[in-house]
Amino acid sequence: MKKSSFVQAAMLTAGVALSGAAFANTAVVNSNITEAEVLKAQQMWGNAVVQISKDFESGGLDKAKKTAQAALDAAYAYDMGPVLFKPTLAALPQNIRSTEEGALAYFVGGNKQFPNDSGFALKGWRNVESKNAVIHLNGNTALTMGNVSFTDKNGKVTTVDKTWGYVKDSAGNVKIVLHHSSLPYTN
Amino acid sequence: MKKSSFVQAAMLTAGVALSGAAFANTAVVNSNITEAEVLKAQQMWGNAVVQISKDFESGGLDKAKKTAQAALDAAYAYDMGPVLFKPTLAALPQNIRSTEEGALAYFVGGNKQFPNDSGFALKGWRNVESKNAVIHLNGNTALTMGNVSFTDKNGKVTTVDKTWGYVKDSAGNVKIVLHHSSLPYTN
Amino acid sequence: MKKSSFVQAAMLTAGVALSGAAFANTAVVNSNITEAEVLKAQQMWGNAVVQISKDFESGGLDKAKKTAQAALDAAYAYDMGPVLFKPTLAALPQNIRSTEEGALAYFVGGNKQFPNDSGFALKGWRNVESKNAVIHLNGNTALTMGNVSFTDKNGKVTTVDKTWGYVKDSAGNVKIVLHHSSLPYTN
Amino acid sequence: MKKSSFVQAAMLTAGVALSGAAFANTAVVNSNITEAEVLKAQQMWGNAVVQISKDFESGGLDKAKKTAQAALDAAYAYDMGPVLFKPTLAALPQNIRSTEEGALAYFVGGNKQFPNDSGFALKGWRNVESKNAVIHLNGNTALTMGNVSFTDKNGKVTTVDKTWGYVKDSAGNVKIVLHHSSLPYTN
């Protein structure tokens, strides 16, 4: 059976000679998610938002939509089932986007089923920065809470309260299973 | 060694005769959290908010504070470390309450370290109802996302977007490790 | 993104209308392994051993080897990395078969790298029965300990002490990650 | 609420200032078991076996039994429910010791309910060494497979095939939930 690159890497790390003979070394297989993997996933999410903005400017909605679809496929666990996703600017009764279609509508708009979506990722973003207050690592899952700051092409910064839940699947892909984002409360 | 009531219940359920002799039945030990346990935890959280309101009215801040402290001890996993808690009405830079002191301040106010806290649970609540859009059950952890509606003594209803993460500890207690609450976005 | 049959089943069970609109029902996604899945995996393992025996009798080593290879691919988690497998009749220093090649040699023999393997699954088995003393269910993993009885074509029964560890992967496949089998101790 | 030493250590490691104010650092809470914790648990198990032997020689069965009881309490998860334990020298039908009473009988004998137990830990052990072929780390659980060698006071070495399953409980204690030990197969 073919081994995934994930497994091959694990084997190399463990330095295991995969023979059936007496063992000189211990093969350690660690399926837990790491802080580094979580931080990388956050950075990739931010990069995707910036890329969608730039693709929208250079290639219009079609280009932006393709980029967004690929980013959602890679970053969110919609292939595993309904995702817990409450985007920043989604109002009741469409506040929760458990399907990929709903998530795509939120990021790029243009879907009559979600008439209030204007496309969050189309708003000229140039930089996205995540700052975590707390990270919980628990097996192949992680939870983070903190703030994310978005800078647009005019230098205006928007900061949101952000909670993410991640799972590392059997193939080693880190996916978002939970995403709650909200504008900070102001008195 | 003394067994916890949690374990005793598990053994009864499994119908296991705990002898060392040949086994007639299979002892099944299931350490996963259930949907029923999650729903019960949500209900207990809501009941606690209502109780704090009533105790405030009948016994003042001292009584409310005692009730709140006991409720936090029982419901949140601050005994396991920093909790991911972003309350509805907590503004930057005190938006995240990773300590129990910060959580207590949010619910009942009266803490100079958190000068903007007026005490969310003191606002005359009479009923709290949770409605979940999606629940993920994963081992001894669960994630929920949905809306929670608070009804006050005048019948006014406030609905918030709510995400909870739970863990069932070794003793069988279900505790909140993550709580992100926010007012729904409005255009 | 295409959804696996595993996920589709989960959605049907939850009765979730996968729209982005207000939620009438709660979608419950449960990634835990169940006792029924564990028992089914044990039965499939037993069936495979019997099938290999029958295929060896009807089609020789080649046929048996093909059946064994397919059974190992389906039943063991060698695609995820080294498996903890100590077969009943494997002597030191080749007692532990962390690779699929070693496992295949154990079941059907004919591999010069494992000269002491005569092929456990070729020994005319007609029935395999598992009896569990204890089962632990913990998230997407399970552990079982008990006895397994093999009946050959002459009606002779061999009983072994058997420990299995299972994991349910992201696609919903239940795989063996641990298998320790030994002849019962006799004074 | 009082924090366990486990949690305090986690907080120190994370360098987290537990205030409710804006976060300068990220608090990382990692509840996963580590390879080092597993190796330490194996070493403590071996040390306990040696200690029981020495206490038996210096203080008789009573002293050995006290040491064994304390070692079992500390090392095995009988407080969480039935343990999957198949000791090396336990014959059918008492091959599996899911209760602490059965485990104690195995290690020190002297229990009429387990008439074939002569007390494995009383056999003059002086050194115990574990060698792992494969270790799986998965959240707060670990699985190991390898060989353990026992050296007695005459220098005679006995090697067994050994599988262990561990869980780290909410308080940070690493406990054995699975233990399958067997004499190596010989042709």
CSV table of C-alpha atoms in Angstrom, one decimal, chain C residues 24-142:
chain,number,residue,atom,x,y,z
C,24,ALA,CA,-34.4,24.1,12.1
C,25,ASN,CA,-32.4,21.1,13.3
C,26,THR,CA,-29.1,20.5,14.9
C,27,ALA,CA,-26.5,18.8,12.8
C,28,VAL,CA,-24.6,16.4,15.0
C,29,VAL,CA,-21.2,15.2,13.7
C,30,ASN,CA,-19.9,12.3,15.8
C,31,SER,CA,-16.4,11.2,14.9
C,32,ASN,CA,-16.1,8.6,17.7
C,33,ILE,CA,-15.7,4.9,17.1
C,34,THR,CA,-18.6,2.7,18.3
C,35,GLU,CA,-18.7,-0.7,19.9
C,36,ALA,CA,-20.6,-2.0,16.9
C,37,GLU,CA,-17.8,-0.8,14.6
C,38,VAL,CA,-15.3,-2.5,16.7
C,39,LEU,CA,-17.2,-5.8,16.8
C,40,LYS,CA,-17.6,-5.6,13.0
C,41,ALA,CA,-13.9,-5.1,12.5
C,42,GLN,CA,-13.2,-8.1,14.6
C,43,GLN,CA,-15.6,-10.2,12.6
C,44,MET,CA,-14.1,-9.0,9.3
C,45,TRP,CA,-10.7,-9.9,10.6
C,46,GLY,CA,-11.9,-13.4,11.4
C,47,ASN,CA,-13.7,-13.8,8.1
C,48,ALA,CA,-10.5,-12.8,6.3
C,49,VAL,CA,-8.5,-15.5,8.0
C,50,VAL,CA,-11.0,-18.1,7.0
C,51,GLN,CA,-11.1,-16.8,3.5
C,52,ILE,CA,-7.4,-16.9,3.1
C,53,SER,CA,-7.4,-20.6,4.3
C,54,LYS,CA,-10.1,-21.4,1.7
C,55,ASP,CA,-8.4,-19.5,-1.1
C,56,PHE,CA,-5.2,-21.3,-0.3
C,57,GLU,CA,-7.0,-24.7,-0.7
C,58,SER,CA,-8.8,-23.8,-3.8
C,59,GLY,CA,-6.2,-21.6,-5.6
C,60,GLY,CA,-2.8,-22.1,-3.9
C,61,LEU,CA,-0.4,-19.6,-2.5
C,62,ASP,CA,-0.9,-17.0,-5.1
C,63,LYS,CA,-4.6,-16.7,-4.5
C,64,ALA,CA,-4.2,-16.8,-0.8
C,65,LYS,CA,-1.6,-14.1,-1.0
C,66,LYS,CA,-3.8,-11.8,-3.0
C,67,THR,CA,-6.6,-12.2,-0.5
C,68,ALA,CA,-4.3,-11.6,2.4
C,69,GLN,CA,-2.8,-8.5,0.8
C,70,ALA,CA,-6.3,-7.0,0.3
C,71,ALA,CA,-7.3,-7.9,3.8
C,72,LEU,CA,-4.2,-6.3,5.3
C,73,ASP,CA,-4.8,-3.1,3.3
C,74,ALA,CA,-8.3,-2.9,4.5
C,75,ALA,CA,-7.9,-4.0,8.1
C,76,TYR,CA,-4.5,-2.7,9.3
C,77,ALA,CA,-3.3,1.0,9.4
C,78,TYR,CA,0.0,0.4,7.7
C,79,ASP,CA,-0.9,3.3,5.4
C,80,MET,CA,-0.6,5.6,8.5
C,81,GLY,CA,2.8,4.3,9.6
C,82,PRO,CA,4.3,1.5,11.6
C,83,VAL,CA,1.7,-0.8,13.3
C,84,LEU,CA,2.2,-2.4,16.7
C,85,PHE,CA,1.7,-6.1,15.7
C,86,LYS,CA,3.0,-9.0,17.7
C,87,PRO,CA,1.5,-12.1,16.0
C,88,THR,CA,0.8,-15.3,18.0
C,89,LEU,CA,3.4,-17.5,16.4
C,90,ALA,CA,6.2,-15.0,15.7
C,91,ALA,CA,9.4,-15.7,17.6
C,92,LEU,CA,12.2,-13.3,18.6
C,93,PRO,CA,13.9,-11.4,16.9
C,94,GLN,CA,11.1,-11.1,14.4
C,95,ASN,CA,8.3,-11.1,16.9
C,96,ILE,CA,7.0,-7.6,16.1
C,97,ARG,CA,5.8,-6.9,12.6
C,98,SER,CA,5.6,-3.1,12.2
C,99,THR,CA,5.5,-3.3,8.4
C,100,GLU,CA,2.9,-4.6,6.1
C,101,GLU,CA,5.5,-6.9,4.4
C,102,GLY,CA,6.2,-8.5,7.8
C,103,ALA,CA,2.5,-9.0,8.4
C,104,LEU,CA,1.9,-10.5,5.0
C,105,ALA,CA,4.8,-12.9,5.6
C,106,TYR,CA,3.2,-13.9,8.9
C,107,PHE,CA,-0.2,-14.7,7.4
C,108,VAL,CA,0.9,-16.5,4.2
C,109,GLY,CA,4.6,-17.2,4.6
C,110,GLY,CA,6.8,-17.6,1.5
C,111,ASN,CA,9.1,-14.6,2.3
C,112,LYS,CA,12.8,-15.4,2.7
C,113,GLN,CA,13.2,-12.3,4.9
C,114,PHE,CA,11.0,-14.1,7.4
C,115,PRO,CA,12.3,-17.7,7.2
C,116,ASN,CA,10.3,-19.0,10.2
C,117,ASP,CA,6.9,-18.0,8.9
C,118,SER,CA,4.9,-20.9,7.7
C,119,GLY,CA,1.7,-18.9,7.1
C,120,PHE,CA,-0.7,-18.7,10.0
C,121,ALA,CA,-3.7,-18.1,7.8
C,122,LEU,CA,-3.0,-21.2,5.6
C,123,LYS,CA,-3.8,-23.7,8.4
C,124,GLY,CA,-7.3,-24.7,7.3
C,125,TRP,CA,-9.3,-22.3,9.4
C,126,ARG,CA,-13.1,-22.6,9.2
C,127,ASN,CA,-14.3,-20.4,12.0
C,128,VAL,CA,-13.0,-17.5,14.1
C,129,GLU,CA,-14.8,-16.2,17.1
C,130,SER,CA,-13.8,-13.2,19.3
C,131,LYS,CA,-14.9,-12.8,22.9
C,132,ASN,CA,-14.0,-9.5,24.6
C,133,ALA,CA,-13.4,-9.1,28.3
C,134,VAL,CA,-13.0,-5.3,28.2
C,135,ILE,CA,-13.5,-2.7,25.5
C,136,HIS,CA,-12.4,0.9,25.9
C,137,LEU,CA,-13.9,3.5,23.6
C,138,ASN,CA,-12.0,6.8,23.5
C,139,GLY,CA,-12.7,9.2,20.7
C,140,ASN,CA,-11.8,7.7,17.3
C,141,THR,CA,-9.8,5.0,19.0
C,142,ALA,CA,-10.7,1.7,20.7
